[in-house]
XYZ file of C-alpha atoms in Angstrom:
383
model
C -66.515 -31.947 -3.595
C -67.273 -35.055 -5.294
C -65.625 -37.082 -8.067
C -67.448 -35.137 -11.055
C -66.364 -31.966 -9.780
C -62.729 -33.013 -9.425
C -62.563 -34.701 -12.756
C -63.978 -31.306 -14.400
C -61.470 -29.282 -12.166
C -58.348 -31.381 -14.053
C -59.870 -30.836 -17.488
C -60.574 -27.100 -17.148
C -57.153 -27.118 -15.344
C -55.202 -28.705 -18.179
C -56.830 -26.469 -20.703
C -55.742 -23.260 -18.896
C -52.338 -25.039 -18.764
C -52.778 -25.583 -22.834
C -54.021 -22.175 -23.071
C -50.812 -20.509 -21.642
C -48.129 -22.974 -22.839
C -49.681 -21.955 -26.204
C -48.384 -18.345 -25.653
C -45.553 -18.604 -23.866
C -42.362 -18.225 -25.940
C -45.096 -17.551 -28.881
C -42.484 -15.643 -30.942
C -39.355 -17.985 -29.890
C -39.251 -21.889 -31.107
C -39.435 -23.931 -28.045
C -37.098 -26.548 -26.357
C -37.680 -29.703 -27.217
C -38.448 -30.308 -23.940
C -40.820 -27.743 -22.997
C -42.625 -28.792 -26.409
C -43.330 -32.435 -24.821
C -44.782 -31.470 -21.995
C -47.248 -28.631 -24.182
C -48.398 -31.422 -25.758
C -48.463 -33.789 -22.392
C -50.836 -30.974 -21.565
C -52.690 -31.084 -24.402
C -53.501 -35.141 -23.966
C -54.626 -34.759 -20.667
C -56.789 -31.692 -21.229
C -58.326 -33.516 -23.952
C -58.794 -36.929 -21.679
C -60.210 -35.582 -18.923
C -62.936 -33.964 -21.161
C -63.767 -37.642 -22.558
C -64.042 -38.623 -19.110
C -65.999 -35.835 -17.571
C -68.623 -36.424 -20.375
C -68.817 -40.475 -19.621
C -72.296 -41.485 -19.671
C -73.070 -38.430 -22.726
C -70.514 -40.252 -25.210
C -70.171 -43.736 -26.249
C -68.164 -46.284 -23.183
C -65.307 -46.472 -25.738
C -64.620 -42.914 -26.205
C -65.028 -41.861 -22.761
C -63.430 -44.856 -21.397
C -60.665 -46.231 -23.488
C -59.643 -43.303 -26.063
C -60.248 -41.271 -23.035
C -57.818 -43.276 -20.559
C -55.025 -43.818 -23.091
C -54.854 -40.472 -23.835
C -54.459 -39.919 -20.017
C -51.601 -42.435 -20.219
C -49.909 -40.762 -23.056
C -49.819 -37.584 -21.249
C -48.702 -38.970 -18.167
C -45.949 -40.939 -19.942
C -44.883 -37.526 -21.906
C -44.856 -35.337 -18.717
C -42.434 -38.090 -17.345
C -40.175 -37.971 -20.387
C -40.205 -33.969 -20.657
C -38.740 -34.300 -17.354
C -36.097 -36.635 -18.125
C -35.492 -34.198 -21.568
C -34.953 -31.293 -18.563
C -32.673 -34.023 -16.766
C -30.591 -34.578 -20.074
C -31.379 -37.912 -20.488
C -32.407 -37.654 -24.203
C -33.026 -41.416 -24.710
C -36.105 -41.597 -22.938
C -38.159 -41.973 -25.686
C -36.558 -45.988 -26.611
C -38.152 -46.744 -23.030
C -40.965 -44.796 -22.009
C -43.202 -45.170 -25.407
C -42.699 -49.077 -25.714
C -44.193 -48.912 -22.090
C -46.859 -46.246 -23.047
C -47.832 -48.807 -26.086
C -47.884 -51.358 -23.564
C -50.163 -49.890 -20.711
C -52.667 -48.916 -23.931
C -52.848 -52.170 -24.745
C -52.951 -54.185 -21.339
C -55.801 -51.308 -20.656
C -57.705 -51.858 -24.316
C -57.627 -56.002 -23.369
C -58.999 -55.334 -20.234
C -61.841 -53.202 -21.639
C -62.424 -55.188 -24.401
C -62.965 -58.634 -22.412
C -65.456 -56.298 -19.852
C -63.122 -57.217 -16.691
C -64.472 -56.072 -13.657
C -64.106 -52.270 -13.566
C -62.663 -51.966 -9.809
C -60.075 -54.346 -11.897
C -59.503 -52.030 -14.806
C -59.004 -48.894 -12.263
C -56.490 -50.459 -10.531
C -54.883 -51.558 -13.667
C -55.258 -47.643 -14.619
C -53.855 -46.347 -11.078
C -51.135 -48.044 -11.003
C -50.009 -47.175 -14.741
C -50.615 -43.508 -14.096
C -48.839 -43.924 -10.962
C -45.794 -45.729 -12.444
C -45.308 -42.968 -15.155
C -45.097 -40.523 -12.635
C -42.671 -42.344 -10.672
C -40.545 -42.448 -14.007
C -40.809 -38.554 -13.961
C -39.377 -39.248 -10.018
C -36.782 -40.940 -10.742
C -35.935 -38.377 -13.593
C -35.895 -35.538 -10.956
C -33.997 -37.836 -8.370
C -30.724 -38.104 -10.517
C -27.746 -36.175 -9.267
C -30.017 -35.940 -5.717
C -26.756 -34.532 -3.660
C -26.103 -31.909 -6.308
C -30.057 -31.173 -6.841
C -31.786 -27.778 -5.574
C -34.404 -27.728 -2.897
C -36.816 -27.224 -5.052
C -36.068 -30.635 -7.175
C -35.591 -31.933 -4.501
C -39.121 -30.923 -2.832
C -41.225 -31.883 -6.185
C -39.083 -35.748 -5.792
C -40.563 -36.417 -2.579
C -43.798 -34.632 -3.518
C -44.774 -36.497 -6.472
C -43.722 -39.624 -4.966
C -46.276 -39.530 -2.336
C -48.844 -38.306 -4.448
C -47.870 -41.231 -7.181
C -48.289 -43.814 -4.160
C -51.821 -42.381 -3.114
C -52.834 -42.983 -6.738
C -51.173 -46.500 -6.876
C -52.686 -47.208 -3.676
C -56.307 -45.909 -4.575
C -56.663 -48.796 -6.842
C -54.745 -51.512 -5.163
C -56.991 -51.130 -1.855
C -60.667 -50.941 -3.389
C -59.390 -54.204 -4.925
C -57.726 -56.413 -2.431
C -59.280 -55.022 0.373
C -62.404 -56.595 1.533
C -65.214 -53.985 2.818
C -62.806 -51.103 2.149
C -64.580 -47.583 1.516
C -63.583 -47.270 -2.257
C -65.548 -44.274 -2.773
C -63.778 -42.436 -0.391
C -60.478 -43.971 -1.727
C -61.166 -43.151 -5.033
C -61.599 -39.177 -4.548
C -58.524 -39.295 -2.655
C -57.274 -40.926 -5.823
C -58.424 -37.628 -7.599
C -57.735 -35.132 -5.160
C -53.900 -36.527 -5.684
C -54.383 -36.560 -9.444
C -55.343 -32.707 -8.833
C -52.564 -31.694 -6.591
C -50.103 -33.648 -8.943
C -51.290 -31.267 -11.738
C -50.582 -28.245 -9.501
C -47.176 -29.552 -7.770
C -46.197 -30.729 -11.895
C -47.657 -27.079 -13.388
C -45.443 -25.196 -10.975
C -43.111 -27.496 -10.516
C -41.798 -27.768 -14.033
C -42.063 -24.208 -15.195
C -40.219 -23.080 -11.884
C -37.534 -25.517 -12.684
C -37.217 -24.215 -16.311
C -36.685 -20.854 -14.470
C -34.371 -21.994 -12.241
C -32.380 -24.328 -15.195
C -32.050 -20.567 -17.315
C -31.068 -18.566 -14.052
C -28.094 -21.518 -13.587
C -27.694 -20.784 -17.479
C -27.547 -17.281 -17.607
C -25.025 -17.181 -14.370
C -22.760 -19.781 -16.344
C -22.268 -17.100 -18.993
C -21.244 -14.651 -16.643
C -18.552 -16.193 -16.262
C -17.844 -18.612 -19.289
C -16.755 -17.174 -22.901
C -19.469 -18.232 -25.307
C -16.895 -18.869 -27.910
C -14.490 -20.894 -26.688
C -15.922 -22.330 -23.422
C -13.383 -21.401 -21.442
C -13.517 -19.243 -18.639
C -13.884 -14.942 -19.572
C -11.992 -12.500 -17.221
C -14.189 -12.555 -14.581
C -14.199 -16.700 -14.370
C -10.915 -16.612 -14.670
C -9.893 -13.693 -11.722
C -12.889 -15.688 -9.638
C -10.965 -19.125 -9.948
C -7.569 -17.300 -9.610
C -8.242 -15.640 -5.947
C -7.399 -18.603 -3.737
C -4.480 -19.481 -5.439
C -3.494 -15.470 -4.802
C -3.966 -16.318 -1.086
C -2.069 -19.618 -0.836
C 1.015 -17.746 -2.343
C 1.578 -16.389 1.263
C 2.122 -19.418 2.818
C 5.121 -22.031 2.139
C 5.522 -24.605 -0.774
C 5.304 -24.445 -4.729
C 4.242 -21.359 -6.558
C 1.811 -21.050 -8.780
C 2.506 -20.085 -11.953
C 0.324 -17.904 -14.608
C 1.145 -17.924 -18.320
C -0.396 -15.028 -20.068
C -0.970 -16.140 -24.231
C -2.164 -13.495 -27.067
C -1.767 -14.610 -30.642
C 0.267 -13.063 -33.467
C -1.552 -11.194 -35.509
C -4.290 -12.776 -35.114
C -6.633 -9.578 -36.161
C -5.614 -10.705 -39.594
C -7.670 -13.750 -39.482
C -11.038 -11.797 -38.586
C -10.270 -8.320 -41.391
C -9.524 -11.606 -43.895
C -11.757 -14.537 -42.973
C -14.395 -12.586 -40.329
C -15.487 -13.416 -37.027
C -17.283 -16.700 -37.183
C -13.757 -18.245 -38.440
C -11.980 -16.194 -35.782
C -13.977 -17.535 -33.249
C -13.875 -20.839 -34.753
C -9.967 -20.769 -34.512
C -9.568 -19.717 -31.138
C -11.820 -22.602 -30.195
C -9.063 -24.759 -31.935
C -6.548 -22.987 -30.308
C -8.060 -23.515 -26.527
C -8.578 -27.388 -27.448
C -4.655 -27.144 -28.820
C -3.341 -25.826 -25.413
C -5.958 -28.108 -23.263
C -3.964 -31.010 -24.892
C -0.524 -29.513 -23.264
C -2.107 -28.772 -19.652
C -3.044 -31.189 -16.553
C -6.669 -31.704 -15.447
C -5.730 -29.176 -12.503
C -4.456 -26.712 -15.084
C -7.084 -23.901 -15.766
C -7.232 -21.696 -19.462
C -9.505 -18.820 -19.353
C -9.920 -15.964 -21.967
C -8.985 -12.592 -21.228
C -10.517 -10.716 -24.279
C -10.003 -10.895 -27.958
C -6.496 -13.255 -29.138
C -5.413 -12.952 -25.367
C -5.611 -16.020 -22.691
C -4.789 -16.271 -19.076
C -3.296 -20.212 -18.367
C -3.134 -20.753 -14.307
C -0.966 -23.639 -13.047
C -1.195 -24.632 -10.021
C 2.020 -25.993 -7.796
C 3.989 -25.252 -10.297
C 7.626 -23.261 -10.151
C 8.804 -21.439 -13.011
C 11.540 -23.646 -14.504
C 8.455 -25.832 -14.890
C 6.169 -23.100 -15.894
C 8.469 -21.992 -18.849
C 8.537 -25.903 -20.049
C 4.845 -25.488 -19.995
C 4.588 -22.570 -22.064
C 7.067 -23.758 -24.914
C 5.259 -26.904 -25.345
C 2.210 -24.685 -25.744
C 4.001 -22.556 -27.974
C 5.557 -25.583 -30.254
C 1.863 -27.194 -30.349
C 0.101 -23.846 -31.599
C 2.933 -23.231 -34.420
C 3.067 -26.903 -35.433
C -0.969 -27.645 -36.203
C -2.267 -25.495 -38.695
C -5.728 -24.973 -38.128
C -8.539 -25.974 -40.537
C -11.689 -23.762 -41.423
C -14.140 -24.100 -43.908
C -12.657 -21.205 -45.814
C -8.642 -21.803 -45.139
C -6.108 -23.805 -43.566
C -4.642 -20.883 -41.221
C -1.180 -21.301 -39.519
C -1.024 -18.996 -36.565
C 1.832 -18.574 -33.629
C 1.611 -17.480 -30.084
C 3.556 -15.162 -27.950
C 3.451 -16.444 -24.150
C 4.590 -14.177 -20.783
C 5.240 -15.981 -17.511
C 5.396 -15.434 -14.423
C 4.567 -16.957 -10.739
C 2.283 -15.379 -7.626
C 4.020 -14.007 -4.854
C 3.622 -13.275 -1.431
C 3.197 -9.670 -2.044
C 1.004 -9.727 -5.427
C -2.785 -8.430 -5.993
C -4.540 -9.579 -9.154
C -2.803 -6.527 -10.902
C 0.295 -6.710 -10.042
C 0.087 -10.364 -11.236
C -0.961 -9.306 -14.170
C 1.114 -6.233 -15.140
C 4.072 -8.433 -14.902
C 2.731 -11.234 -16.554
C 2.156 -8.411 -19.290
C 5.305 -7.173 -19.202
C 7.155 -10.220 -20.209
C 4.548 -11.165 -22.782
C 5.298 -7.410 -24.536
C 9.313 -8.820 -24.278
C 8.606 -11.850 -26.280
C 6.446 -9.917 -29.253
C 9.158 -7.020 -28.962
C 11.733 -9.725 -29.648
C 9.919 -11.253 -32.780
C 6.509 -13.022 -31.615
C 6.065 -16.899 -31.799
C 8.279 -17.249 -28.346
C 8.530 -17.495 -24.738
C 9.768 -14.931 -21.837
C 9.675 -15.084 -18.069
C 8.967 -12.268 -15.858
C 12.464 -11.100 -13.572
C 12.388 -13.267 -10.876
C 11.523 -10.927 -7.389
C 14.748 -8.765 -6.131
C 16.025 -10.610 -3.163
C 17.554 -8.283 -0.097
C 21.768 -8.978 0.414
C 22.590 -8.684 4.121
């Protein structure tokens, strides 16, 4: 296969690429994200055409539109994949240095330098874009998947074969350059492969993590849902069995709170048990755990803590929700809270924990809402 071939190969490849980017998600509004590299795509398709036809169009078309469109491409594939890494400043770096490369590139073809010169110049900006996409991919590396972890080292090679491409055929006297230069390719090739794949399987595996977060987050509030909640609650269950401080669970529903949603609707109700969570997170320690059982009604779990301390807990949480009133666009709502407690024991399964948790939160809206109650404390055996 020779260099033609190869440099046809990445246009017709990034056109395909164009082709399906163009329909995928066609009736949903892309990310941000995926919308820099489409159009990453779309400058390289469009660059390696210029350069396939070099020699049919004019030396600066082929050559310098066509190679600074290759460098904006490169440069936007590296900052979609800081976009995917969160990193949502990329642009104040990465396009000063994309205006840069253009223009070192454009002086170099303007003063007709040598073009082994101006290749190396181009290898080693192509190469140090995709080392900025790299780096993007290496952040967090102990907490990365396999497969970010696998493209990392993968495109790091590849970006060195590219650098080094250039570098040899230029400081290396009698070196085989041809040869060196469809390696060059042949890496420029695979990198469009390994990036392809790479970054749509990572945008597959970033909305699996998503879509497994919401199994067990509540949309709403952020918190926890039942199932989070019971999940996060299990060892503590089993440490109850051995010796030391309880843990203690605080079960909190809101008076009247269906009120709020017949007067105001949903979107405020939501919005003011997402001021209600942040209200209680203000009372609780960073070990402390809220999670939302279902409607007005949240599960608190605290840790090493006995119930003397538990009942504290509760009233300050109960004093804080009754003393802000909470503001919506439509009202300034006052609201109260009626709070059961109790602590895990030895004996207890997730609904026995629960039922008596329950049971004292039914005491304290039986005796007038807006208040505490504790669970009986467990029946100890007289000898």
């Amino acid at each position: 296969m020779d260099i033609k071939t190869l440099v046809m190969a990445l246009a017709l490849g990034n056109l395909s690429l164009c082709a399906a980017l163009f329909f995928f998600e066609y009736e949903r509004k892309k990310s941000f994200g995926m919308s820099t590299w489409a159009v990453a795509k779309q400058c390289q398709a469009i660059a390696w055409c210029l350069l396939y036809l070099r020699g049919v169009l004019p030396d600066f078309l082929s050559i310098l539109v066509g190679s600074s469109l290759l460098f904006a491409g490169m440069a936007l594939d590296a900052g979609a994949l800081w976009q995917a890494a969160g990193k949502h400043g990329w642009r104040r770096r990465l396009l000063p240095a994309l205006g840069a490369a253009i223009a070192l590139y454009a002086l170099c073809y303007l003063f007709d330098m040598a073009p082994l010169l101006r290749n190396a110049g181009g290898s080693l900006i192509v190469a140090g874009f995709f080392l900025s996409g790299v780096a993007a991919l290496s952040l967090q590396w102990r907490e990365a998947s396999m497969l970010r972890r696998f493209l990392a080292v993968a495109m790091g090679l590849l970006s060195l074969l590219i650098a080094a491409r250039g570098v040899l055929a230029v400081f290396v006297p009698g070196f085989d350059a041809e040869r060196m230069q469809l390696a060059g390719f042949g890496a420029l090739y695979l990198m469009m492969l390994t990036n392809a794949f790479g970054y749509l399987l990572l945008s597959r595996e970033k909305l699996g993590g998503e879509l497994a977060r919401l199994e067990v987050i509540d949309a709403a509030t952020g918190v926890p849902n039942r199932r989070g909640f019971y999940q996060a609650l299990a060892p503590w269950m089993a440490l109850a069995r051995r010796p030391g401080l309880p843990t203690a669970l605080v079960v909190l529903n809101l008076d009247d709170f269906k009120r709020v949603n017949d007067s105001y609707g949903h979107p405020v109700g939501d919005a003011v048990l997402k001021s209600v969570v942040d209200i209680c997170r203000q009372q609780l320690r960073d070990s402390d755990l809220m999670g939302r059982l279902g409607g007005a009604e949240f599960a608190i779990q605290l840790p090493r803590t006995s119930l003397p301390d538990a009942l504290m807990v509760a009233e300050r949480i109960r004093a804080a929700v009754a003393g802000l009133p909470v503001k919506t666009e439509k009202a300034v709502l006052s609201l109260t809270a009626s709070l059961g407690v109790t602590t895990i024991r030895a004996e207890d399964s997730t609904v026995s924990l629960f039922k008596r948790a329950d049971e004292a939160l039914q005491a304290a809206k039986e005796a007038g809402r807006n208040r505490v109650m504790a669970a009986p404390e467990a029946a100890t055996l007289e000898v």
